[in-house]
XYZ file of C-alpha atoms in Angstrom:
470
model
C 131.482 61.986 91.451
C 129.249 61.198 88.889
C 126.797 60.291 90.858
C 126.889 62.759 92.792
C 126.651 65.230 89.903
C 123.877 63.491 88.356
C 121.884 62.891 91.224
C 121.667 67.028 92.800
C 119.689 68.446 90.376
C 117.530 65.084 89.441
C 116.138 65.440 93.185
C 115.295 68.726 93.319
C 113.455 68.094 90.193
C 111.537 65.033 91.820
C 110.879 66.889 94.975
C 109.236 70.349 93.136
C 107.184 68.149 90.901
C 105.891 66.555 93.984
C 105.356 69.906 95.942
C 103.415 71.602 92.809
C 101.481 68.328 92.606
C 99.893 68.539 96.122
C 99.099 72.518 96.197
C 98.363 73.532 92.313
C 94.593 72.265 92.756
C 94.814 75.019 96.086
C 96.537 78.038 93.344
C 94.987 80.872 92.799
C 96.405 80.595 89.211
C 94.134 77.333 88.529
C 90.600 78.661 87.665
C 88.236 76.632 89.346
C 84.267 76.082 88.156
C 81.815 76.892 90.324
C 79.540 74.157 91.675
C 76.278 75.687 91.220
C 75.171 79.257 89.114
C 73.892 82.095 91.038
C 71.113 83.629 89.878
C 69.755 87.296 91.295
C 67.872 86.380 94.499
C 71.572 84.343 95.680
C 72.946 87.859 95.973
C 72.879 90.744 98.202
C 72.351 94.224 96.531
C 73.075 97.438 98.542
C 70.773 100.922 97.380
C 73.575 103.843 97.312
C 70.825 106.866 96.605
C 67.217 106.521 97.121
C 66.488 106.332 93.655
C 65.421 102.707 93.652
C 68.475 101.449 91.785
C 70.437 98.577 93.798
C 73.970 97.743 93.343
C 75.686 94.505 93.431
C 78.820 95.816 95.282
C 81.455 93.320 93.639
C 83.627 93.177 89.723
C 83.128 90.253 88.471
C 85.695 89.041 85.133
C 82.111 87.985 82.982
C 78.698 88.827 83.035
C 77.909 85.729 85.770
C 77.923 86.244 89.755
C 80.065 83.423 90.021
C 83.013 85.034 88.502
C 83.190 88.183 91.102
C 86.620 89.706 92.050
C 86.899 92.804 93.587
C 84.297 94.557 95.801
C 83.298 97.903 95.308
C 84.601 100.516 97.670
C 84.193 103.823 96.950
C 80.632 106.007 95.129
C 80.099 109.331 94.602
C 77.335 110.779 94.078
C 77.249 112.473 90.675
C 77.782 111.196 86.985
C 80.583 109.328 85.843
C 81.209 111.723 83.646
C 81.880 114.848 86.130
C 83.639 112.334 88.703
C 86.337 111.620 86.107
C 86.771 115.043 85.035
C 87.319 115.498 88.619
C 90.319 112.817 88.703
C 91.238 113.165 85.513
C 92.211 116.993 85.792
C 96.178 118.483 85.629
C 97.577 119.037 88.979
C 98.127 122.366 90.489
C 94.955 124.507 89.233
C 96.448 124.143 85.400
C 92.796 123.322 84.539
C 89.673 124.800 85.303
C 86.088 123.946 85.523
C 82.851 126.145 85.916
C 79.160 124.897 86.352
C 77.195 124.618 83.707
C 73.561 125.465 84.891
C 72.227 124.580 81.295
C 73.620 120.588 81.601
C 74.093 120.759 85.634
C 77.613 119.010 85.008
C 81.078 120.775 85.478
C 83.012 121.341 82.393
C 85.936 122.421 81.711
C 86.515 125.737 80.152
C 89.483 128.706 80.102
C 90.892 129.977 83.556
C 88.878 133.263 82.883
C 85.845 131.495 83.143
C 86.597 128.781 85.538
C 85.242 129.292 89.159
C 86.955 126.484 90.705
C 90.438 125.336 90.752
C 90.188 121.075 90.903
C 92.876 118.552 92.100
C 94.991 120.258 93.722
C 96.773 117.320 96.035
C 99.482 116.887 93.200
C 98.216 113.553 91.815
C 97.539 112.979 88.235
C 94.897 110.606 87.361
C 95.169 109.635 83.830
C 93.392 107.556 81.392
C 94.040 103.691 81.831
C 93.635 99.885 80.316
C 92.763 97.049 81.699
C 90.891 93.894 81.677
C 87.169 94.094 81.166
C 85.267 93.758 84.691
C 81.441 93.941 85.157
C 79.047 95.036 87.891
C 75.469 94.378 88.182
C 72.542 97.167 88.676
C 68.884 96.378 88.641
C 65.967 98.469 89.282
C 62.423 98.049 89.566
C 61.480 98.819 85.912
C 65.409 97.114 84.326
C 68.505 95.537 85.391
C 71.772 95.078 83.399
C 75.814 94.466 83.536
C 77.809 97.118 83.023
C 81.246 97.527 82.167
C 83.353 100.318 83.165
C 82.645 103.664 82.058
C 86.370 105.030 82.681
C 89.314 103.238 83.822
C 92.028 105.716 85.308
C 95.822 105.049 87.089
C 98.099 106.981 89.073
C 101.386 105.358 88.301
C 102.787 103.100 85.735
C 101.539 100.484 83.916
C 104.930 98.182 83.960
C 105.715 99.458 87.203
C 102.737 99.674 90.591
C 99.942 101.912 90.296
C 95.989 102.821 91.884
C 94.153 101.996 89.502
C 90.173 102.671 89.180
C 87.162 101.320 87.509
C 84.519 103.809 87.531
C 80.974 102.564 86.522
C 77.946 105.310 85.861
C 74.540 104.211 87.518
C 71.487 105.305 89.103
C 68.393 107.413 87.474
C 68.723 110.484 85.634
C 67.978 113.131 88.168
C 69.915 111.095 90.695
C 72.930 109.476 89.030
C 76.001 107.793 90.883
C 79.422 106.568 90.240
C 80.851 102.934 91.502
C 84.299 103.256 91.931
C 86.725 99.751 92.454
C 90.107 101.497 93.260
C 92.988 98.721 94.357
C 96.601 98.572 94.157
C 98.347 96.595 91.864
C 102.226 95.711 90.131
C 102.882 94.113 87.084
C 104.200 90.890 87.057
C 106.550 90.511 83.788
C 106.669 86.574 84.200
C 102.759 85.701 84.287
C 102.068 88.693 82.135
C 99.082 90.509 84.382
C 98.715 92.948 87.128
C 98.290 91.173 90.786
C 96.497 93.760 93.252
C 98.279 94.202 96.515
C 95.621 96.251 98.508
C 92.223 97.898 98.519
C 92.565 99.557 101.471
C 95.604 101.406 100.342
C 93.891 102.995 97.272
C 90.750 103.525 98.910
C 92.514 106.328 101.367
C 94.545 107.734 98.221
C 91.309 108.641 96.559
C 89.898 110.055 99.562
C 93.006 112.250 99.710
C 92.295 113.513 97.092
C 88.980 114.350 97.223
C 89.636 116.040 100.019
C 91.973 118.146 98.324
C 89.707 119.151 95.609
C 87.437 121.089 97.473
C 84.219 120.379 96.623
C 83.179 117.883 98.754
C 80.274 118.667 101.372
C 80.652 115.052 102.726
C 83.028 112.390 102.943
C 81.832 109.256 105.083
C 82.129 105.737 105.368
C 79.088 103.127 105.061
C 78.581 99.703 106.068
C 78.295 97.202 102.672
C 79.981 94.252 104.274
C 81.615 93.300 100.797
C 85.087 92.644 102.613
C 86.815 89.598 102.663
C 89.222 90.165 99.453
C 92.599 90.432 100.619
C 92.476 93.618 103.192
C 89.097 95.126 102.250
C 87.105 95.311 105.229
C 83.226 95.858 103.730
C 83.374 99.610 104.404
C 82.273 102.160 101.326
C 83.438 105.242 100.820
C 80.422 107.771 99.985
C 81.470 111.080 98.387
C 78.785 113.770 98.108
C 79.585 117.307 96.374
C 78.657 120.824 96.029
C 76.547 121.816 93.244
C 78.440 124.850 92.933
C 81.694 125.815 94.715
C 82.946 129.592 94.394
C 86.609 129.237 95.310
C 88.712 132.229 97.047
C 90.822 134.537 94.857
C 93.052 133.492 92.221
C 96.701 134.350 91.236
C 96.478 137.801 90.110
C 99.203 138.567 87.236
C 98.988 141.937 87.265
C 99.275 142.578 90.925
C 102.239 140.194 90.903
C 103.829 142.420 88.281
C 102.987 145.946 90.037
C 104.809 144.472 92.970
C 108.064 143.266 90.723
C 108.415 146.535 89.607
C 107.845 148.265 93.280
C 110.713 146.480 93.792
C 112.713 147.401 91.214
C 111.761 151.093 92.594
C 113.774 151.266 95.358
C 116.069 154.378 96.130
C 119.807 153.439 96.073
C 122.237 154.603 98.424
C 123.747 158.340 99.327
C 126.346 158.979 96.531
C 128.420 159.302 99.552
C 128.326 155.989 100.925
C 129.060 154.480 97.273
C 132.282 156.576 97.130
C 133.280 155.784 100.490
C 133.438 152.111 99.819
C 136.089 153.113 97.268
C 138.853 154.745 99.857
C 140.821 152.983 102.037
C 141.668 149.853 100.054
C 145.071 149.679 100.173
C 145.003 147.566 103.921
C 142.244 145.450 102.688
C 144.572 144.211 99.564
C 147.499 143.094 102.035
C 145.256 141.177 103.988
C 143.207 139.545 101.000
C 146.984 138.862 100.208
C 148.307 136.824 103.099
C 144.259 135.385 103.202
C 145.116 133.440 100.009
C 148.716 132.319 100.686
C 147.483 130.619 103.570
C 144.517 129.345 101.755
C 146.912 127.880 98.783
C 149.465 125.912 101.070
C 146.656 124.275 102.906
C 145.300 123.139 99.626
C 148.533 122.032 98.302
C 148.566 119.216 101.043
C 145.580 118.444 100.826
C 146.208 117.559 97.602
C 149.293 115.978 98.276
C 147.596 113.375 101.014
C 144.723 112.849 98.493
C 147.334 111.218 96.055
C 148.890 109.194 98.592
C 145.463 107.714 99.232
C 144.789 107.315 95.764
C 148.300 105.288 95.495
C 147.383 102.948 98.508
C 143.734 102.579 96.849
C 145.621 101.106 94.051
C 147.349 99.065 95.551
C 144.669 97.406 96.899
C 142.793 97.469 94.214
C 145.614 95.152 92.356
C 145.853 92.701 95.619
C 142.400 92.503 95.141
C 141.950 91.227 91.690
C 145.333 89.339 92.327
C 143.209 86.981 94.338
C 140.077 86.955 92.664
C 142.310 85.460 89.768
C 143.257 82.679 92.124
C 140.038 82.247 93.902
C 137.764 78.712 92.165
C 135.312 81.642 91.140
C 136.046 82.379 87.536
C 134.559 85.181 85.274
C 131.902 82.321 84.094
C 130.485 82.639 87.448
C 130.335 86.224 87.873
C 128.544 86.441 84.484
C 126.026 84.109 85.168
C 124.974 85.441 88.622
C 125.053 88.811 87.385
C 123.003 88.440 84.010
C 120.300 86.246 85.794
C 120.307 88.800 88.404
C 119.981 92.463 86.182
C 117.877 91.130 83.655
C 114.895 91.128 85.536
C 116.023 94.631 86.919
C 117.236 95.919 83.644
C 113.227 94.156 81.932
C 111.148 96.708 85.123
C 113.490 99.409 84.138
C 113.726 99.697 80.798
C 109.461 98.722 80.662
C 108.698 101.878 82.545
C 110.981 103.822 80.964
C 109.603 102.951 77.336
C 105.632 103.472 78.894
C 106.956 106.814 79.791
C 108.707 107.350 76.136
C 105.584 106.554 73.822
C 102.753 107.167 76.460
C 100.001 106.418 73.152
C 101.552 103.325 72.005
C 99.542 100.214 73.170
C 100.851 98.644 75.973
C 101.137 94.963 74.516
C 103.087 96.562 71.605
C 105.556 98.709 74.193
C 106.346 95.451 76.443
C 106.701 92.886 73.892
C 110.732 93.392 73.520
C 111.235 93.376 77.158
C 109.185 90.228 77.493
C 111.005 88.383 75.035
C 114.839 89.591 76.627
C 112.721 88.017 79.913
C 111.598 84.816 78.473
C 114.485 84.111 76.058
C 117.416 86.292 77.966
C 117.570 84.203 80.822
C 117.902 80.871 79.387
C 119.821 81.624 77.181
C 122.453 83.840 80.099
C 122.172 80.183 82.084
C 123.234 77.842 78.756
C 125.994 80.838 77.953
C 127.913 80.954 81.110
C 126.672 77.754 82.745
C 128.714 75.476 79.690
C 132.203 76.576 81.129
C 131.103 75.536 84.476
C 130.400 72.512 86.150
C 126.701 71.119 86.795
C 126.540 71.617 90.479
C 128.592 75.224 90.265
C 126.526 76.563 87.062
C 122.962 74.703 88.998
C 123.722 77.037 92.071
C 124.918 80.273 90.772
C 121.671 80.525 88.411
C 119.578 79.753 91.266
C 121.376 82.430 93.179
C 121.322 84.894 90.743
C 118.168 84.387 89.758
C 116.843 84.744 92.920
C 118.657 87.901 93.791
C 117.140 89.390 90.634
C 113.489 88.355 92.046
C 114.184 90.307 95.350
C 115.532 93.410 93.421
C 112.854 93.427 91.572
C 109.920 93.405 94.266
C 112.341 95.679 96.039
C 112.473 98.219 93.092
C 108.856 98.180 93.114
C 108.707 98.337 97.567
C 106.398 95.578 97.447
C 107.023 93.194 100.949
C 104.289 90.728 100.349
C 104.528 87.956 97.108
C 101.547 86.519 95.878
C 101.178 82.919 96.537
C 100.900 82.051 92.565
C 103.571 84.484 92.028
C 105.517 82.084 94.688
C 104.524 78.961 93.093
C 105.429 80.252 89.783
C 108.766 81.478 90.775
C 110.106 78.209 92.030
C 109.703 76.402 89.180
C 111.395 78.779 87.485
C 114.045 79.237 89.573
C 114.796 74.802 89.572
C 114.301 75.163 85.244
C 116.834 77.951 85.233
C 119.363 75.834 87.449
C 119.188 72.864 85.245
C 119.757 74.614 81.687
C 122.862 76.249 83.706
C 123.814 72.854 84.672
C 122.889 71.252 81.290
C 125.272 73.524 79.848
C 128.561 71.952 81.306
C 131.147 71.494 78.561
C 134.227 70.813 80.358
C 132.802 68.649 83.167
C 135.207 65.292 83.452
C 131.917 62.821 84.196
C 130.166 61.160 81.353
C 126.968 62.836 82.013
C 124.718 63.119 79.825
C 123.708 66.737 79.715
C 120.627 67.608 77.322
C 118.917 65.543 79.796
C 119.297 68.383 81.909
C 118.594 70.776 79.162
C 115.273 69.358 78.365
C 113.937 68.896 81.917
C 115.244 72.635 82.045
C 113.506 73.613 79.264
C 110.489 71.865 80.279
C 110.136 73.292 83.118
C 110.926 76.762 82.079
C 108.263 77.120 79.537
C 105.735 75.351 81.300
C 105.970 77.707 84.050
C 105.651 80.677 82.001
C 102.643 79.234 79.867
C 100.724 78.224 82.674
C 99.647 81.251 84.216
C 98.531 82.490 80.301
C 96.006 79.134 80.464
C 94.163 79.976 83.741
């Protein structure tokens, strides 16, 4: 028995360190250095106006080709400025723009002025953070990096979300925006977003351009900058009107000169109101007999609901009867449920408080929620795990734990995990099981169990500080 006891979780240990020995040099979440430094003529530039300004279509996390991300997959052709005025706008006409002929720009301005109603698709673009990401422009008189101009998301920060870079370029009389759109989740344990798909956000913002009316031309060009999980080197190109005179708006004062038309409306003959009041006295008897009928048919309905309600009790007490004298004790349903919720209750909650203090900085609003993450689970596993034995309180933490994983990527409707995300979650999952099963207090072997807790331990913060080094 004790060897038995000792030897479960010891093995497991042995055979994860071996796994994330062989395939952590192939992680995406170690950061590898590039063998040799690109320079300009090692990359391909793409021209998206004939301006003579060239592109590098690709993000990159520094100011070096080698460190490129995400490709570029969307430009429209205006300023920066206009396209995320564009996004940026309420939903459903509640803001207007006009053009300005003086600064050639649309700007917003009241409704009585406006002569074009913007984002109308229902989707709210608003102001986002995010890490810093560069793109390269050159021309034949300059060349620079440039970070984004505007960073915008439609979703949630702690939740999934579009989110765009937009970057201003070109010349003055011919400007152009570079837009990166992907979609991404938060992961709580590795504290960063992990993108899901390009292709996904690409059609939402054509969507809603298309909704906006003010595009003359929506098309797709050839950059052959695909290759990053599903983007497949085709570039949105939006072009728009320089002025767009929309059809007629709401009109308030027709709307009320109708409400009161119909307000206006003759009533009927005085002769068929007074005829409604003769010949009531049949009408009563059968309303009468109408609700005797009605009230005995309730009364056993009422009657049968209570006898169901006395058999549901009854089985309700046979039930906990023999979860009493199952080998599952309340130990284990606490530990599988808190390991389960509290990544649930951290997604939650997170979103909720985003939502709640939409200025506070996002570091500040998901610090708690980290630390009931970090702290909340270990400390669930040592709880309930101590009044369990090691092999019971090892499994039901794993379990648990692993339920909560799939709620959470369910809550969010994500079907694909990221490799690193994988990686990560293992270990976790083994250093969770063996601070449950270091936490045995009325276990009959002699086992030594801090060993347990400190390979536990061990594992458990190493997974969650790894991630923060790459």
């Amino acid at each position: 028995m004790w060897g038995n006891e000792r030897a479960r979780p010891a093995l497991l240990l042995v055979a994860l360190i071996l796994v994330v020995t062989l395939f952590a040099p192939f992680s995406p979440l170690v950061e590898r250095s590039p063998t040799e430094q690109k320079t300009v003529k090692d990359v391909r530039f793409v021209q998206p106006r004939d301006d003579g300004v060239r592109l590098w279509p690709y993000t990159s996390r520094g100011q070096t080709f080698e460190q490129a991300t995400l490709p570029i997959n969307a430009v429209v052709l205006t300023d920066a400025t206009t396209t995320y005025q564009l996004l940026s706008t309420t939903p459903g006409g509640g803001q207007r723009l006009y053009w300005n002929t003086t600064e050639k720009t649309w700007q917003p301005s009241r409704t009585a002025q406006a002569n074009v109603t913007i984002n109308e698709t229902g989707v709210y673009w608003a102001e986002s953070t995010g890490s810093e990401r560069y793109t390269f422009s050159m021309s034949n008189k300059s060349s620079q990096w440039r970070d984004a101009t505007y960073q915008l998301h439609h979703g949630t920060y702690f939740g999934s979300r579009h989110h765009l870079r937009l970057y201003a370029g070109g010349s003055r009389d011919q400007p152009w925006t570079a837009i990166q759109a992907h979609h991404e989740h938060w992961d709580w344990f590795r504290l960063r977003h992990d993108v899901n798909s390009l292709s996904k956000s690409q059609h939402y913002l054509e969507r809603d351009f298309r909704g906006i009316g003010l595009v003359t031309k929506l098309s797709r060009e050839r950059w052959a900058n695909g290759g990053a999980i599903d983007a497949d080197g085709w570039v949105t190109v939006i072009e728009l009107e320089d002025r767009v005179t929309r059809g007629p708006q709401y009109d308030a004062d027709q709307s009320e000169t109708s409400s009161a038309d119909s307000q206006a409306q003759p009533t009927p003959m005085d002769s068929q109101a007074q005829s409604k009041h003769t010949d009531t006295a049949p009408h009563v008897a059968v309303y009468g007999i109408a609700f005797s009928l009605v009230g005995l048919a309730f009364a056993g309905y009422v009657e049968s609901v209570v006898e169901e309600g006395r058999e549901y009790a009854e089985e309700s007490r046979e039930y906990v009867r023999r979860l009493r004298e199952s080998p599952l004790s309340r130990y284990h349903v606490a530990l599988f449920a808190s390991t389960a919720l509290i990544p649930l209750i951290v997604r939650v909650g997170g979103i909720a408080a985003e939502q709640a203090f939409p200025f506070t900085s996002p570091k500040v609003v998901g610090a708690p929620f980290y630390a009931l993450l970090a702290v909340g689970l270990p400390a669930a596993a040592i709880l309930f795990g101590r009044h369990l034995t090691a092999t019971d309180g090892f499994t039901v933490a794993i379990l648990g734990f692993g339920t909560g994983i799939m709620l959470d990527y369910s809550y969010l409707g994500l079907t694909v995990i990221p490799y690193g995300a994988l990686v990560q979650r293992a270990v976790l999952l083994l250093g969770l099981g063996l601070l449950a099963a270091g936490g045995t207090r009325w276990a009959t072997e002699p086992v030594p169990r801090h060993r347990y807790h400190t390979a536990g331990l061990a594992l458990w913060v190493w997974a969650l500080v790894w991630p923060l080094l790459g």
